[in-house]
Coordinates of C-alpha atoms in Angstrom, one line a residue:
M20 CA -20.8 -17.1 -32.7
D21 CA -17.3 -18.6 -31.9
R22 CA -16.8 -22.0 -30.8
Y23 CA -13.2 -22.4 -29.5
P24 CA -11.8 -26.2 -29.1
L25 CA -9.3 -27.2 -25.6
I26 CA -5.5 -27.5 -26.5
I27 CA -4.2 -30.2 -25.0
G28 CA -0.9 -31.3 -25.3
G29 CA -0.1 -28.3 -28.2
Q30 CA -3.2 -30.0 -30.1
S31 CA -6.9 -28.5 -30.7
V32 CA -9.4 -31.0 -28.9
E33 CA -13.4 -30.9 -29.8
T34 CA -15.8 -32.7 -26.8
E35 CA -19.0 -32.9 -27.1
E36 CA -20.4 -30.8 -24.1
T37 CA -19.7 -26.6 -24.3
I38 CA -19.8 -23.6 -21.5
T39 CA -21.7 -20.9 -23.4
V40 CA -19.7 -17.2 -22.3
R41 CA -22.2 -14.9 -22.7
F42 CA -21.7 -10.7 -23.1
P43 CA -22.0 -9.6 -19.2
Y44 CA -23.8 -6.1 -20.4
T45 CA -26.5 -7.5 -22.5
G46 CA -26.2 -11.3 -21.6
E47 CA -26.4 -12.5 -25.7
I48 CA -24.7 -15.3 -26.3
Y49 CA -20.7 -14.3 -27.0
A50 CA -18.6 -18.0 -27.9
Q51 CA -19.4 -21.8 -26.9
V52 CA -15.6 -22.7 -25.9
C53 CA -15.5 -26.9 -25.0
A54 CA -14.7 -28.0 -21.7
A55 CA -12.8 -30.6 -20.5
G56 CA -13.6 -33.5 -18.6
P57 CA -11.7 -35.8 -16.6
A58 CA -10.2 -38.2 -20.0
E59 CA -8.9 -34.2 -21.1
L60 CA -7.6 -33.7 -17.7
D61 CA -5.6 -35.7 -17.4
N62 CA -4.3 -36.4 -21.2
A63 CA -3.1 -32.7 -20.2
V64 CA -0.8 -33.7 -16.9
S65 CA 0.7 -36.5 -19.6
A66 CA 1.8 -33.8 -22.3
A67 CA 2.6 -31.5 -19.3
C68 CA 5.0 -34.0 -18.2
Q69 CA 6.3 -34.6 -21.1
G70 CA 7.1 -31.6 -21.9
F71 CA 8.3 -30.7 -19.1
E72 CA 11.2 -32.7 -20.4
S73 CA 11.7 -30.4 -23.0
T74 CA 11.2 -27.4 -21.7
R75 CA 14.2 -28.2 -19.1
R76 CA 16.5 -28.4 -21.1
L77 CA 16.2 -25.0 -22.7
S78 CA 18.5 -22.6 -22.9
S79 CA 18.5 -19.0 -20.9
G80 CA 18.1 -17.8 -24.1
K81 CA 16.1 -19.5 -26.1
R82 CA 13.9 -19.3 -23.2
A83 CA 13.6 -15.5 -23.3
A84 CA 13.0 -15.7 -27.3
I85 CA 10.3 -17.4 -27.1
L86 CA 8.6 -15.0 -24.7
Q87 CA 9.8 -12.2 -26.0
R88 CA 7.9 -13.6 -30.0
L89 CA 4.6 -14.8 -27.8
A90 CA 4.8 -10.8 -26.5
D91 CA 5.3 -9.8 -30.1
R92 CA 2.4 -12.2 -31.1
I93 CA 0.3 -10.1 -27.9
N94 CA 1.0 -6.8 -29.4
E95 CA -0.2 -7.7 -32.9
R96 CA -3.3 -8.9 -31.6
A97 CA -4.4 -6.0 -29.4
G98 CA -6.8 -4.8 -30.8
E99 CA -8.9 -8.5 -31.4
L100 CA -7.8 -9.3 -27.5
A101 CA -8.8 -6.0 -26.1
D102 CA -12.2 -6.8 -28.1
V103 CA -12.3 -10.7 -26.6
L104 CA -11.7 -8.8 -23.1
V105 CA -14.6 -6.4 -23.9
M106 CA -17.5 -9.2 -24.9
E107 CA -16.7 -12.3 -23.4
G108 CA -15.9 -10.4 -19.4
G109 CA -17.6 -6.8 -19.9
K110 CA -14.6 -5.2 -19.6
T111 CA -14.9 -1.0 -20.5
R112 CA -12.9 -0.7 -23.9
K113 CA -9.9 1.3 -22.0
F114 CA -10.1 -0.7 -19.7
A115 CA -9.5 -3.6 -21.8
T116 CA -6.9 -2.0 -23.5
A117 CA -5.0 -1.4 -21.2
E118 CA -4.8 -5.3 -20.3
V119 CA -3.7 -6.2 -23.1
A120 CA -0.8 -3.8 -23.4
R121 CA -0.2 -4.9 -18.8
A122 CA 0.3 -8.5 -20.8
E123 CA 2.7 -7.7 -23.4
V124 CA 4.6 -5.9 -20.3
T125 CA 4.9 -9.3 -18.1
V126 CA 5.4 -11.5 -20.8
R127 CA 8.5 -9.0 -21.8
T128 CA 9.6 -9.1 -18.4
S129 CA 9.5 -12.6 -18.1
A130 CA 11.8 -13.0 -20.8
E131 CA 14.1 -10.9 -19.3
E132 CA 14.5 -12.3 -16.3
A133 CA 15.2 -15.9 -18.2
K134 CA 17.8 -14.5 -18.7
R135 CA 18.3 -13.4 -14.6
I136 CA 18.2 -16.5 -12.7
Y137 CA 21.2 -16.1 -10.5
G138 CA 22.9 -18.6 -8.1
E139 CA 25.0 -18.0 -5.6
V140 CA 28.6 -19.4 -3.9
I141 CA 28.8 -19.8 -0.4
P142 CA 32.3 -20.2 1.4
L143 CA 31.5 -23.3 3.9
D144 CA 35.0 -23.4 5.4
W145 CA 34.4 -21.9 8.7
S146 CA 35.7 -24.5 10.7
D147 CA 38.9 -27.1 10.8
D148 CA 36.3 -29.7 10.0
T149 CA 34.7 -28.7 7.5
G150 CA 38.1 -26.5 5.3
G151 CA 38.4 -27.0 1.2
R152 CA 34.6 -26.5 1.1
T153 CA 32.8 -24.7 -1.2
G154 CA 29.1 -24.9 -1.6
Y155 CA 27.6 -23.8 -5.2
L156 CA 23.4 -22.7 -4.9
Q157 CA 21.3 -23.1 -8.8
R158 CA 17.6 -22.8 -9.2
F159 CA 16.4 -25.6 -11.4
P160 CA 12.6 -26.2 -13.1
L161 CA 10.2 -27.6 -10.6
G162 CA 7.9 -29.3 -12.9
P163 CA 4.7 -29.3 -14.3
V164 CA 2.5 -26.0 -12.9
L165 CA -0.8 -25.1 -13.0
G166 CA -2.1 -21.9 -13.1
I167 CA -6.1 -20.7 -12.4
V168 CA -6.8 -18.1 -13.5
P169 CA -9.7 -16.1 -12.3
F170 CA -12.5 -13.2 -14.5
N171 CA -11.7 -10.1 -14.1
F172 CA -8.2 -10.3 -15.4
P173 CA -8.4 -13.1 -17.8
L174 CA -5.3 -12.5 -20.6
N175 CA -3.1 -10.8 -18.1
L176 CA -3.1 -13.6 -14.7
A177 CA -2.6 -15.3 -17.4
C178 CA 0.6 -14.5 -18.6
H179 CA 1.2 -13.4 -15.0
K180 CA 0.9 -17.5 -14.7
L181 CA 2.5 -19.0 -18.2
A182 CA 5.2 -16.4 -18.9
P183 CA 7.3 -17.3 -15.8
A184 CA 6.7 -21.0 -15.7
I185 CA 8.6 -20.9 -19.2
A186 CA 11.0 -18.0 -17.9
A187 CA 11.5 -20.9 -15.6
G188 CA 12.0 -24.0 -17.3
N189 CA 8.2 -25.5 -16.7
S190 CA 5.5 -26.5 -18.8
I191 CA 2.3 -24.7 -17.8
I192 CA -1.7 -26.0 -18.3
L193 CA -4.0 -23.4 -17.6
K194 CA -7.9 -23.7 -16.1
P195 CA -9.3 -20.7 -16.8
A196 CA -12.3 -19.0 -15.5
S197 CA -15.5 -20.3 -17.3
A198 CA -16.9 -16.8 -17.8
T199 CA -13.5 -16.3 -20.1
P200 CA -11.9 -18.6 -21.5
V201 CA -11.6 -17.5 -24.7
S202 CA -8.9 -15.0 -24.2
A203 CA -6.7 -17.3 -22.1
I204 CA -7.3 -19.9 -25.8
I205 CA -5.7 -17.5 -27.5
L206 CA -3.2 -16.9 -25.4
G207 CA -2.3 -20.4 -25.6
E208 CA -2.9 -20.8 -29.2
M209 CA 0.2 -17.7 -30.2
A210 CA 2.3 -19.0 -27.0
L211 CA 2.6 -22.4 -29.7
E212 CA 3.0 -19.8 -32.6
A213 CA 6.0 -18.3 -30.8
G214 CA 7.9 -21.8 -30.2
V215 CA 6.8 -22.9 -26.6
P216 CA 7.1 -27.0 -27.3
A217 CA 3.7 -28.3 -27.6
E218 CA 3.3 -30.6 -24.6
A219 CA 4.4 -28.5 -22.6
V220 CA 0.7 -25.8 -23.4
S221 CA -2.7 -26.9 -22.4
I222 CA -5.6 -25.0 -22.0
V223 CA -9.1 -26.2 -20.5
P224 CA -11.7 -24.7 -19.4
C225 CA -13.9 -26.7 -17.0
G226 CA -15.8 -26.1 -13.9
G227 CA -14.3 -25.3 -10.1
E228 CA -15.3 -29.1 -8.7
M229 CA -13.0 -30.8 -12.6
A230 CA -10.0 -28.2 -11.1
E231 CA -10.1 -30.6 -8.1
Q232 CA -8.5 -33.7 -10.1
L233 CA -5.4 -30.8 -11.4
A234 CA -5.6 -29.9 -7.5
R235 CA -5.3 -33.3 -6.7
D236 CA -2.9 -35.0 -9.1
P237 CA 0.5 -35.4 -7.7
R238 CA 1.7 -35.1 -11.3
V239 CA 1.6 -31.1 -10.8
A240 CA 4.8 -29.8 -9.1
Y241 CA 3.4 -26.4 -8.6
L242 CA -0.4 -24.6 -8.2
S243 CA -0.7 -21.2 -8.4
F244 CA -4.3 -19.7 -8.2
T245 CA -5.8 -16.5 -8.5
G246 CA -9.4 -16.3 -7.0
S247 CA -12.1 -16.9 -3.8
C248 CA -10.7 -17.3 -0.3
T249 CA -12.3 -20.2 -0.1
V250 CA -11.8 -21.9 -3.2
G251 CA -7.7 -20.9 -2.4
W252 CA -7.3 -22.8 0.7
H253 CA -9.6 -24.8 -0.2
L254 CA -7.4 -26.1 -3.4
R255 CA -4.1 -25.5 -1.1
S256 CA -6.2 -28.1 1.5
I257 CA -6.1 -31.3 -1.0
A258 CA -3.1 -30.0 -2.9
G259 CA -0.6 -32.9 -0.9
R260 CA 2.8 -32.4 -1.0
K261 CA 2.8 -29.7 -4.0
K262 CA 4.3 -26.4 -3.7
V263 CA 1.1 -23.5 -3.7
G264 CA 0.8 -20.4 -4.7
L265 CA -2.4 -18.1 -3.5
E266 CA -3.4 -14.6 -4.3
L267 CA -6.7 -14.7 -3.0
G268 CA -8.9 -11.9 -1.8
G269 CA -8.9 -8.3 0.1
N270 CA -11.2 -5.5 1.7
A271 CA -8.7 -3.1 0.8
A272 CA -8.6 0.2 2.7
V273 CA -7.0 3.3 2.1
V274 CA -5.9 5.8 4.8
V275 CA -5.9 9.4 3.8
H276 CA -4.7 11.9 6.8
E277 CA -5.2 16.1 7.4
D278 CA -1.8 17.0 5.1
A279 CA -2.9 14.7 2.2
N280 CA -3.6 16.2 -1.5
L281 CA -7.1 15.3 -0.6
G282 CA -7.9 16.6 -4.9
Y283 CA -5.5 13.8 -5.7
A284 CA -6.3 11.4 -3.4
A285 CA -10.2 11.8 -4.9
T286 CA -9.9 11.5 -8.4
R287 CA -7.6 8.3 -7.7
I288 CA -9.9 7.1 -5.1
A289 CA -12.6 6.9 -7.6
A290 CA -10.4 5.5 -10.0
G291 CA -9.5 2.6 -7.5
G292 CA -12.8 1.2 -5.9
F293 CA -14.9 1.5 -9.6
I294 CA -12.5 0.1 -12.3
N295 CA -14.2 -3.0 -13.4
A296 CA -17.0 -2.1 -11.6
G297 CA -15.0 -2.8 -8.5
Q298 CA -14.1 -6.4 -9.1
V299 CA -10.3 -6.6 -8.7
C300 CA -9.0 -7.8 -5.4
I301 CA -7.3 -4.7 -4.1
S302 CA -10.1 -2.5 -5.6
V303 CA -10.2 0.5 -3.4
Q304 CA -13.1 -0.7 -0.8
R305 CA -12.8 0.8 2.6
V306 CA -11.6 4.7 3.0
L307 CA -10.6 6.2 5.8
V308 CA -10.5 10.0 6.3
H309 CA -8.9 12.2 9.4
R310 CA -11.8 13.7 11.2
P311 CA -10.5 17.5 10.6
V312 CA -10.7 16.9 6.3
Y313 CA -12.9 14.6 6.9
E314 CA -16.2 16.5 5.0
E315 CA -13.8 18.5 2.7
A316 CA -12.5 14.7 1.3
L317 CA -15.9 12.9 1.6
Q318 CA -17.5 16.5 -1.2
M319 CA -14.5 15.5 -3.6
I320 CA -15.0 11.6 -3.4
L321 CA -18.5 11.3 -4.3
S322 CA -17.7 14.9 -7.2
A323 CA -15.2 12.4 -8.5
I324 CA -17.4 8.7 -8.7
K325 CA -20.8 11.2 -9.7
A326 CA -18.4 12.0 -12.4
L327 CA -17.3 8.3 -13.1
R328 CA -19.7 7.3 -17.3
V329 CA -21.7 4.2 -15.8
G330 CA -23.0 1.8 -19.6
D331 CA -22.2 0.0 -22.4
P332 CA -18.2 -1.6 -22.1
R333 CA -18.0 -1.7 -26.0
D334 CA -18.3 2.5 -26.1
P335 CA -14.8 3.9 -25.7
A336 CA -15.4 6.7 -23.6
T337 CA -17.4 4.6 -21.3
D338 CA -15.8 4.0 -16.9
V339 CA -17.8 1.4 -15.6
G340 CA -19.2 -1.6 -17.9
P341 CA -21.6 -4.0 -15.9
M342 CA -20.8 -6.6 -13.4
I343 CA -19.1 -10.3 -14.8
D344 CA -23.1 -11.3 -14.1
S345 CA -26.5 -10.7 -12.2
K346 CA -25.9 -13.3 -9.5
K347 CA -22.9 -11.3 -8.2
A348 CA -24.5 -8.0 -9.1
E349 CA -27.2 -9.4 -6.5
E350 CA -25.3 -10.8 -3.5
A351 CA -23.5 -7.0 -3.7
Y352 CA -26.5 -5.5 -3.0
Q353 CA -27.7 -7.4 -0.5
K354 CA -24.8 -7.2 1.8
V355 CA -25.8 -3.2 1.4
Q356 CA -29.3 -3.5 1.8
E357 CA -27.9 -5.5 4.9
A358 CA -25.5 -2.8 5.8
V359 CA -28.3 0.2 5.8
R360 CA -31.2 -1.4 7.8
Q361 CA -27.7 -1.7 10.2
G362 CA -27.3 1.8 10.4
A363 CA -25.0 2.8 6.9
R364 CA -26.4 6.1 4.7
V365 CA -26.1 5.5 1.1
L366 CA -24.9 8.4 -0.6
T367 CA -24.9 7.9 -4.2
G368 CA -25.9 4.6 -5.9
G369 CA -27.3 2.2 -4.2
T370 CA -29.3 0.2 -7.2
R371 CA -28.3 -2.6 -10.1
K372 CA -30.2 -3.8 -12.9
D373 CA -29.8 -7.4 -14.0
G374 CA -25.3 -6.9 -14.1
M375 CA -25.2 -3.3 -13.5
F376 CA -24.6 -2.1 -10.9
A377 CA -24.3 2.1 -9.6
P378 CA -21.0 3.4 -8.8
T379 CA -22.3 3.4 -4.9
V380 CA -20.8 5.7 -1.5
L381 CA -21.6 4.0 1.9
T382 CA -20.9 5.7 5.7
D383 CA -21.9 5.4 8.8
T384 CA -20.7 2.2 8.5
T385 CA -18.7 -0.4 11.3
P386 CA -16.4 -2.4 10.7
A387 CA -17.7 -5.5 11.4
M388 CA -21.0 -5.0 8.8
R389 CA -20.7 -7.1 5.6
V390 CA -19.7 -4.7 3.2
N391 CA -16.1 -4.1 5.4
C392 CA -15.5 -6.8 7.2
E393 CA -15.5 -9.2 3.5
E394 CA -14.7 -8.7 0.3
V395 CA -17.5 -7.1 -1.3
F396 CA -15.8 -7.4 -5.1
A397 CA -18.1 -4.6 -6.7
P398 CA -18.1 -0.9 -7.1
V399 CA -18.9 -0.6 -3.3
I400 CA -16.7 1.7 -0.9
S401 CA -17.2 2.9 2.6
V402 CA -16.1 6.6 3.6
V403 CA -15.8 6.7 7.0
P404 CA -14.0 9.1 10.0
Y405 CA -11.0 8.3 11.6
D406 CA -9.2 10.6 15.0
D407 CA -5.6 9.4 15.2
F408 CA -3.7 7.6 13.7
D409 CA -3.2 4.9 15.3
E410 CA -7.4 4.6 15.5
A411 CA -6.3 3.8 11.3
I412 CA -4.0 1.8 11.5
R413 CA -6.7 -0.3 14.0
N414 CA -9.1 -0.2 11.3
V415 CA -6.8 -1.5 8.1
N416 CA -5.5 -4.0 10.3
T417 CA -9.5 -5.3 11.1
G418 CA -10.2 -8.5 9.9
E419 CA -8.9 -11.2 7.4
F420 CA -7.5 -10.2 5.2
G421 CA -3.9 -8.1 4.1
L422 CA -3.3 -7.8 0.7
Q423 CA -2.4 -4.0 -0.1
A424 CA -3.3 -0.9 1.9
G425 CA -2.8 3.0 0.7
I426 CA -2.3 6.3 2.9
F427 CA -1.8 9.4 1.5
T428 CA 0.1 11.8 4.0
Q429 CA 3.2 13.9 3.3
N430 CA 4.8 13.0 7.0
I431 CA 7.5 10.1 6.4
C432 CA 7.2 8.8 10.2
R433 CA 3.5 8.6 9.6
V434 CA 4.7 7.0 6.4
L435 CA 7.3 4.5 7.6
R436 CA 4.7 3.8 10.6
A437 CA 2.8 2.2 8.1
F438 CA 5.0 0.6 6.7
E439 CA 5.7 -1.6 10.0
E440 CA 2.6 -2.2 11.0
M441 CA 0.3 -2.5 8.5
G442 CA -0.5 -6.5 8.2
V443 CA -0.6 -5.9 4.8
G444 CA 1.6 -7.4 1.3
G445 CA 1.8 -4.0 -0.1
V446 CA 1.7 -0.1 1.6
I447 CA 1.3 2.1 -1.3
V448 CA 2.4 5.8 -0.1
N449 CA 0.6 9.2 -2.2
D450 CA -1.4 6.5 -3.8
I451 CA -4.4 3.9 -3.3
P452 CA -4.0 0.2 -2.6
T453 CA -5.5 -0.5 -6.6
F454 CA -1.8 0.4 -7.8
R455 CA 0.1 -2.6 -9.0
V456 CA 2.5 -2.9 -11.3
D457 CA 3.5 -6.1 -13.4
Q458 CA 7.3 -6.3 -12.1
M459 CA 7.0 -5.4 -8.6
P460 CA 6.6 -8.1 -6.2
Y461 CA 2.2 -8.8 -5.4
G462 CA 0.5 -10.9 -3.4
G463 CA -0.7 -10.9 1.4
E464 CA -0.5 -11.3 4.4
K465 CA -3.6 -13.4 7.3
G466 CA -6.2 -14.8 4.5
S467 CA -4.7 -13.1 1.7
G468 CA -2.6 -15.8 0.0
T469 CA 0.6 -17.2 0.0
G470 CA 3.6 -16.5 -2.4
R471 CA 4.5 -13.7 -4.0
E472 CA 3.4 -12.9 -8.4
G473 CA 5.2 -10.7 -10.4
P474 CA 7.4 -12.2 -12.9
R475 CA 11.4 -12.2 -10.7
Y476 CA 9.2 -13.6 -7.7
A477 CA 6.9 -16.3 -9.7
I478 CA 9.9 -18.0 -11.3
E479 CA 11.6 -18.3 -7.6
E480 CA 8.5 -20.2 -6.5
M481 CA 8.6 -21.7 -9.3
S482 CA 11.9 -23.3 -9.1
A483 CA 13.8 -25.1 -6.9
L484 CA 17.1 -24.6 -5.1
R485 CA 19.8 -26.5 -5.2
L486 CA 22.7 -27.2 -3.0
M487 CA 26.4 -28.8 -4.4
V488 CA 29.0 -29.1 -1.9
I489 CA 32.6 -29.3 -3.6
N490 CA 34.9 -30.9 -1.1
R491 CA 38.4 -30.2 -2.7
A492 CA 40.4 -31.6 0.3
G493 CA 38.7 -35.0 -1.1
G494 CA 40.1 -34.7 -5.5
K495 CA 43.0 -34.5 -7.0
E496 CA 45.3 -31.8 -8.0

């Protein structure tokens, strides 16, 4: 069993208090990680303030070079990192390997975007009394960035916070999830090896209540949080005047109209509903099928789901592994049982053993059931028919979430209408709402958050737009 120290201002720091990391499939102890207390968190912010004096002076070329070296190290240690993701998070081998590859892309994209932080020139001589004046816009680094990372993508989402922060010229404090802190610590080590100024990097695993100290600290310039709605909006309420970006939950819907490619849609829905045991903010949760093709599509979806292999995430053939812990699995199980008591039917699955939750399909659900109106965050989907497209759009828009939605159709007018009327951050056409590539803007509307991730867009969030006005009439030639 390995033991990992904190990283505070580039230095390894041991603490008496530790966090026990368990392999979700068996419950065995995988690692011990030092836990930050109030003093360590205060030191991390102090170091970040000092580190910012170095990072903000780095040229765009140097920032890009540092991030390219970090991406190289992720590539070199890809096998090791995939092993860590399997053991700390219960992620299947194939999905862990994909996350490492995505993390490399995220960092390389951030390196490229570090060289594309453009400004703007604005003519201000629109009237006689403003003649000779020109405005110049430029983005400047904000300061220390606090990134709070969830358990479901502990490496790639850490990269989505660290890499744009460095690209923008900021320092970074990462607070990983207590269940999955090892990958973030290794990322911090690699960032230092790649040349990020030492004081500009801190990795501080700690409990959620401890993280509030960081969120309240006025020295932190930007808070980037990915996680639950309850925690995210609470942190925003205590964050003071700092900028805040929130990537929160969802109950993602996908609409399958009668003109869809049903076979392709069924295969994609099976992937999108059960990848990472359904523990994805944009996991398919609600499937709305046009009634004329409902029975045919339902059978195709069930067939695709029953073909998924469930079991040990260490097995390269496994498609669906365990949930992060038995408590989360029990919470999802209770939501399914509640739906059944309210009239829903289980078509497959609906059972659990410890952290293993069988891929589950429900039907005869209503929008008010918690399996629809709340984020289940488990391998559970609901498949229901609709009669007309207006009804489908109303169903998509029901509730407090608005992260992403998918629509399968061949009709461009229907596509454009969905784009205009679905209250979500992203509409994915002829694919599932679970689709995300790391260079696209990603974020939600309504209760699903504020701001956007994706390196280019995160850099904008993590920088300040500053205006300079030059009055030529006041100068001398």
